[in-house]
CSV table of C-alpha atoms and ligand atoms in Angstrom, one decimal:
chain,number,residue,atom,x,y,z
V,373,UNK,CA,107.5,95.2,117.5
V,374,UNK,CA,110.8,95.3,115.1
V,375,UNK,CA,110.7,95.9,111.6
V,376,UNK,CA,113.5,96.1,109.1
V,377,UNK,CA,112.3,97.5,105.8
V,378,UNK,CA,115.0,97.5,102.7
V,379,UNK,CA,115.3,100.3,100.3
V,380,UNK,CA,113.2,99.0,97.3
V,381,UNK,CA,110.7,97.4,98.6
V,382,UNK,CA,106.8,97.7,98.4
V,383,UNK,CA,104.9,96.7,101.1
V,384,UNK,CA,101.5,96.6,102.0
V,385,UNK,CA,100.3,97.1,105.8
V,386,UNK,CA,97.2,95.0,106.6
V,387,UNK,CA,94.9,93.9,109.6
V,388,UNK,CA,91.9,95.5,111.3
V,389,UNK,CA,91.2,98.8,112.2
V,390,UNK,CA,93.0,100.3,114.9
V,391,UNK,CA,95.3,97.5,114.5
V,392,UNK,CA,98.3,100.0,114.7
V,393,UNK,CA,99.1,100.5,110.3
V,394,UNK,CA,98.6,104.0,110.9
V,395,UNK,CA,100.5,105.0,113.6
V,396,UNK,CA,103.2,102.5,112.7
V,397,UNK,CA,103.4,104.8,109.2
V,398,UNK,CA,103.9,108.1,111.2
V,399,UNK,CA,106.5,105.9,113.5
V,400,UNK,CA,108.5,105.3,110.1
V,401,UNK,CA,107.7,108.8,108.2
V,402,UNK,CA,109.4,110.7,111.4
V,403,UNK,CA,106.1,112.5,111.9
V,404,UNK,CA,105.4,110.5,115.3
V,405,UNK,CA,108.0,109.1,118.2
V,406,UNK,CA,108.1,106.0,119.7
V,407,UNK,CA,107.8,106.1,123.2
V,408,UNK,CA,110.4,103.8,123.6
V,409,UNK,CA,112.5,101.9,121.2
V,410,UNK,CA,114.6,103.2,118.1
V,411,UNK,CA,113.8,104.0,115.2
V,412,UNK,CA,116.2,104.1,112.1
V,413,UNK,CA,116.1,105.6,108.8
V,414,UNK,CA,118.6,104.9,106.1
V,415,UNK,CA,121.1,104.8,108.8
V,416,UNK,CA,120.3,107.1,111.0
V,417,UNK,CA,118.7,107.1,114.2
V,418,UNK,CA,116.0,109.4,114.4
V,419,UNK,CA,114.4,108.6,118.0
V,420,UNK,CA,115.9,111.5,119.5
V,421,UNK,CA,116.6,113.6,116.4
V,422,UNK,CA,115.6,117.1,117.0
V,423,UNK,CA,112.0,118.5,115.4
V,424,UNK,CA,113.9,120.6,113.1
V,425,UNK,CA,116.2,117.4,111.3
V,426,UNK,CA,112.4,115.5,111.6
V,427,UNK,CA,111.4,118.1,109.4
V,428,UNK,CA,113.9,118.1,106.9
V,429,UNK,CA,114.2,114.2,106.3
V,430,UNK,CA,110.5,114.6,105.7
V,431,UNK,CA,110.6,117.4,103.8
V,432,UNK,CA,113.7,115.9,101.5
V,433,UNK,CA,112.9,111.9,101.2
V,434,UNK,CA,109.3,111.2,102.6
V,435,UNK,CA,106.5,111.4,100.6
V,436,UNK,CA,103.2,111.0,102.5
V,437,UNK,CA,99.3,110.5,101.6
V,438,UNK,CA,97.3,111.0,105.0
V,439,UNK,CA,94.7,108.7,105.5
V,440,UNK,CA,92.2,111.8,105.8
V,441,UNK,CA,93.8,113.9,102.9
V,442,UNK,CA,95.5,116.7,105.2
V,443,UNK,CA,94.8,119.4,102.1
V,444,UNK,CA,95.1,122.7,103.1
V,445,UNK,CA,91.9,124.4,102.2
V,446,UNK,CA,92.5,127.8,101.3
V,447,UNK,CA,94.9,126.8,98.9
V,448,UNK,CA,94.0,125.3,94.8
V,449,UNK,CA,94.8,121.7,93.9
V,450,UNK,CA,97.8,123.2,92.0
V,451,UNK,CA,99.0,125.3,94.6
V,452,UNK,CA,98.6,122.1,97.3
V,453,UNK,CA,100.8,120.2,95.3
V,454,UNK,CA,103.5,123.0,94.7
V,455,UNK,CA,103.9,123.7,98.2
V,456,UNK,CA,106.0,120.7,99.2
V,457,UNK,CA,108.3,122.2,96.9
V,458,UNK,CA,108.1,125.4,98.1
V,459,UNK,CA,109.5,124.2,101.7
V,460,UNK,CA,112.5,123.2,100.0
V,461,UNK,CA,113.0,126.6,98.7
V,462,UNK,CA,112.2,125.6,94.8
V,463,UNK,CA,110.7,128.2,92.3
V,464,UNK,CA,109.0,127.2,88.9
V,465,UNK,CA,107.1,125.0,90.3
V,466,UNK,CA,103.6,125.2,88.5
V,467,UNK,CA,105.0,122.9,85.6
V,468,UNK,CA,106.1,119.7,87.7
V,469,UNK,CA,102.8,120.3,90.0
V,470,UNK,CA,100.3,120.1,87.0
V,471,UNK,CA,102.1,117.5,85.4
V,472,UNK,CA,102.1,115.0,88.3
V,473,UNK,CA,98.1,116.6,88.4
V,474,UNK,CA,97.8,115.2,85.1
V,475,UNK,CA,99.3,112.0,85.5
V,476,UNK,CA,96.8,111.4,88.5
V,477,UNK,CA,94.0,112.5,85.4
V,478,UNK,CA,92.9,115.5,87.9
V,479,UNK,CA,94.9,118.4,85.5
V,480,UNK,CA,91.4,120.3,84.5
V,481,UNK,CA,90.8,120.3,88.2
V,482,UNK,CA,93.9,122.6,88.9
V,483,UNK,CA,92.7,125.5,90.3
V,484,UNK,CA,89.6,124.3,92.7
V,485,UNK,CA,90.3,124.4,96.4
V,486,UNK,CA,89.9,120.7,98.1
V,487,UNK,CA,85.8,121.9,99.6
V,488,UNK,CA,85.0,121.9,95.3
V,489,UNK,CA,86.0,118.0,95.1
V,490,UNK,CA,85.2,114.9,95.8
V,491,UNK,CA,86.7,112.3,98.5
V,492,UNK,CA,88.4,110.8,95.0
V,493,UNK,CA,89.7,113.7,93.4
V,494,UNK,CA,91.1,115.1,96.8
V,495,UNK,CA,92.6,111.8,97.5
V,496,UNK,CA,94.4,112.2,94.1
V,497,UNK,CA,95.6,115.5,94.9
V,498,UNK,CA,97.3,114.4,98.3
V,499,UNK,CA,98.7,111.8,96.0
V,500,UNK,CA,99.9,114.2,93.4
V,501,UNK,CA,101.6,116.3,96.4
V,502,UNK,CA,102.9,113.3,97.9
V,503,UNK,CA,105.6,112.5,94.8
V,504,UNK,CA,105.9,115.6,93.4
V,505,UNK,CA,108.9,115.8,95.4
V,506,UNK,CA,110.5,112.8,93.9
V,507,UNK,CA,110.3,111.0,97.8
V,508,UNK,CA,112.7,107.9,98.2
V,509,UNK,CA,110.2,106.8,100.4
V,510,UNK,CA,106.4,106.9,99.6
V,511,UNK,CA,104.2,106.0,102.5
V,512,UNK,CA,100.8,105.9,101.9
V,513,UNK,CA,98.0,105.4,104.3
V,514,UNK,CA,94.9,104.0,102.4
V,515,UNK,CA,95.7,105.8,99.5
V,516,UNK,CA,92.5,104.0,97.8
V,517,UNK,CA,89.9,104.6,100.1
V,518,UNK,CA,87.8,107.1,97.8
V,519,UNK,CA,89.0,105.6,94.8
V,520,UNK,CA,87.0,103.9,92.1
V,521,UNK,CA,88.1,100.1,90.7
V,522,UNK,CA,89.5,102.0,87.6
V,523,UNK,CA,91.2,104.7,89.6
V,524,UNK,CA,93.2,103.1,91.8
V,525,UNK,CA,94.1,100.6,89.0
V,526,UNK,CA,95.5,103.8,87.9
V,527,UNK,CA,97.5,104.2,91.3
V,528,UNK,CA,98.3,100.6,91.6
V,529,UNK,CA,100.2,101.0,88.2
V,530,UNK,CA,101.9,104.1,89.4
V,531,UNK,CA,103.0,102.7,92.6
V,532,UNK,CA,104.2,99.7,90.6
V,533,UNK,CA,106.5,102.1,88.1
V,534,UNK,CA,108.0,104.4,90.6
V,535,UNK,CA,108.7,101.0,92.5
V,536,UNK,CA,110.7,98.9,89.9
V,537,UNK,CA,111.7,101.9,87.5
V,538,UNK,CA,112.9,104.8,90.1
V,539,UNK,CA,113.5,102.0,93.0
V,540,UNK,CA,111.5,104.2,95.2
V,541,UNK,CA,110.3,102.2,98.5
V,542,UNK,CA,106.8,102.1,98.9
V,543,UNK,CA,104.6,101.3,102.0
V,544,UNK,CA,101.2,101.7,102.3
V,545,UNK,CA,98.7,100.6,104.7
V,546,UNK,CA,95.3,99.5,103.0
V,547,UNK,CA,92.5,97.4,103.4
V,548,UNK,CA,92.0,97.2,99.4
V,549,UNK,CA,92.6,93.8,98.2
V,550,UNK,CA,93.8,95.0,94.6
V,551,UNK,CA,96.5,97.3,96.6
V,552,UNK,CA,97.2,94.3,98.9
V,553,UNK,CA,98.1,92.3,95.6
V,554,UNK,CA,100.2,94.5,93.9
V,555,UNK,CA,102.8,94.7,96.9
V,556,UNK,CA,105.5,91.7,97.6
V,557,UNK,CA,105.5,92.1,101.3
V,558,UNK,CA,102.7,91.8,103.0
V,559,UNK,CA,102.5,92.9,106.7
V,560,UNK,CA,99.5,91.9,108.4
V,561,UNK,CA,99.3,94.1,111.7
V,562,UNK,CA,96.9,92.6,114.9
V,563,UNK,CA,97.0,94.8,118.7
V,564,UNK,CA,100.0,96.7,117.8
V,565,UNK,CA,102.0,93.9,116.5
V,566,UNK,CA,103.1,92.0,113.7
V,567,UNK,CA,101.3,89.2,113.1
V,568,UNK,CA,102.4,87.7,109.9
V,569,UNK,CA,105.0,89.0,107.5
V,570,UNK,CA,105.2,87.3,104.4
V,571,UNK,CA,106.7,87.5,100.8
V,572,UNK,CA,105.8,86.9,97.7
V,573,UNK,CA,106.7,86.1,94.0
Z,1509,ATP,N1,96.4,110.3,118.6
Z,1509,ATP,C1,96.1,109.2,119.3
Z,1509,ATP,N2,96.1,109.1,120.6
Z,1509,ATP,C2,95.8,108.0,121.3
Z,1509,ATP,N3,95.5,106.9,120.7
Z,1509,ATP,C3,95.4,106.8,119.4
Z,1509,ATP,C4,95.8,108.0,118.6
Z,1509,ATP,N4,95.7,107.6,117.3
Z,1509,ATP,C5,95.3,106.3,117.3
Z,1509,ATP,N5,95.2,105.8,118.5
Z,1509,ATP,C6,94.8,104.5,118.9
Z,1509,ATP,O1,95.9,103.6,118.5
Z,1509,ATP,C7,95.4,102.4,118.0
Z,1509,ATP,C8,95.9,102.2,116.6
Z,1509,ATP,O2,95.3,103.2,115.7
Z,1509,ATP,P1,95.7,103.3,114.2
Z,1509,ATP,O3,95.1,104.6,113.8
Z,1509,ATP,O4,97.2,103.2,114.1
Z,1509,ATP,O5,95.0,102.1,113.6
Z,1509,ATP,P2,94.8,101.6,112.1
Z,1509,ATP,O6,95.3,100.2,112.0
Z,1509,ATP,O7,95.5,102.6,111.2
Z,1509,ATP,O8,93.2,101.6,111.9
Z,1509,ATP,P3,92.3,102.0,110.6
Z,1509,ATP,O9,92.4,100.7,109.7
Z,1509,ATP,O10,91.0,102.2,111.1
Z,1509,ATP,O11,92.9,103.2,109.9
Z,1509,ATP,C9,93.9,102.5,118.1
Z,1509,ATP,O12,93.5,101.8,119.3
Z,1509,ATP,C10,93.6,103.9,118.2
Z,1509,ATP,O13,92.4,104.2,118.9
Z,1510,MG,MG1,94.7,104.0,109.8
């Protein structure tokens, strides 16, 4: 397949399962390589980039929410979301952690470890540690799933502000209709492939 993505825009990854949205998502967030092909990112191409550079444009631009959460366990929700910052050798950090906690209304959940909450409330946390970092790109891999209708209003209306107000590209693979809507490219994945590609508004 070829994909050209442009900074700014929010895109929604659709089709069946095992259709190829998630591994298409690691392709882009330099966490998986191609086996053949390139693969470019703002510029730069990354196919044969070393682990070590992988690591650092991940650690510096990516933000990403696993489709199955990736928390570590023996650490708090706090301390989960803190860490990405960590890697990049920040201290302080409790302050921006709780307040993206907050904006994700998980703040009074803080200090339980991801075993002492729900699907929902975990799923928020990966959120939280997904943009604490400030990512230019946020890629997002049902980031609904174990979300209520209210909730991921919530998320939707996030996505949509870090999108148009920070210019942060979004893409996010989903089989929620209401996150489907919000984005203006719609990807619709089938075998591996792209099947339809489609703008709107
Ligand atoms: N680590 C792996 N090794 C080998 N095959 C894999 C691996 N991960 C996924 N696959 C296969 O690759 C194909 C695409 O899977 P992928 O997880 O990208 O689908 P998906 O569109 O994200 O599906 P879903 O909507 O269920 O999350 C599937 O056939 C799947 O079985
Ligand atoms: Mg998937």
């Amino acid at each position: 397949m070829s994909l050209k993505v442009n900074a700014g825009e929010f895109i929604a990854l659709v089709g069946p399962s095992g259709s190829g949205k998630s591994t298409l998502l690691n392709i882009i967030g330099a966490l998986d390589r191609t086996t053949s092909g390139h693969t470019v990112l703002a510029g730069e191409d990354i196919t044969l980039a070393s682990d070590r550079r992988l690591a650092e444009i991940r650690r510096d631009r990516i933000g990403f929410v696993f489709q199955a959460f990736n928390l570590l366990p023996v650490l708090s929700a706090v301390e989960n979301v803190e860490f990405v910052l960590h890697l990049r050798g920040q201290r302080d950090t409790r302050a921006a952690a709780m307040q993206m906690l907050e904006v994700l209304g998980i703040g009074e959940l803080a200090h339980r470890r991801p075993a002492e909450m729900s699907g929902g409330q975990q799923q928020r946390v990966a959120i939280a540690r997904a943009l604490v970092g400030q990512p230019v790109l946020l890629l997002a891999d049902e980031p609904s799933a174990n979300l209520d209708s209210k909730t991921t209003g919530g998320l939707i209306e996030l996505f949509q502000r870090l999108n148009a107000e920070q210019g942060v590209t979004i893409i996010t693979a989903t089989h929620d209709p209401l996150v489907e809507g919000a984005a203006r490219r719609r990807i619709l994945m089938r075998d591996g492939q792209i099947h339809a590609d489609r703008t709107v508004g």
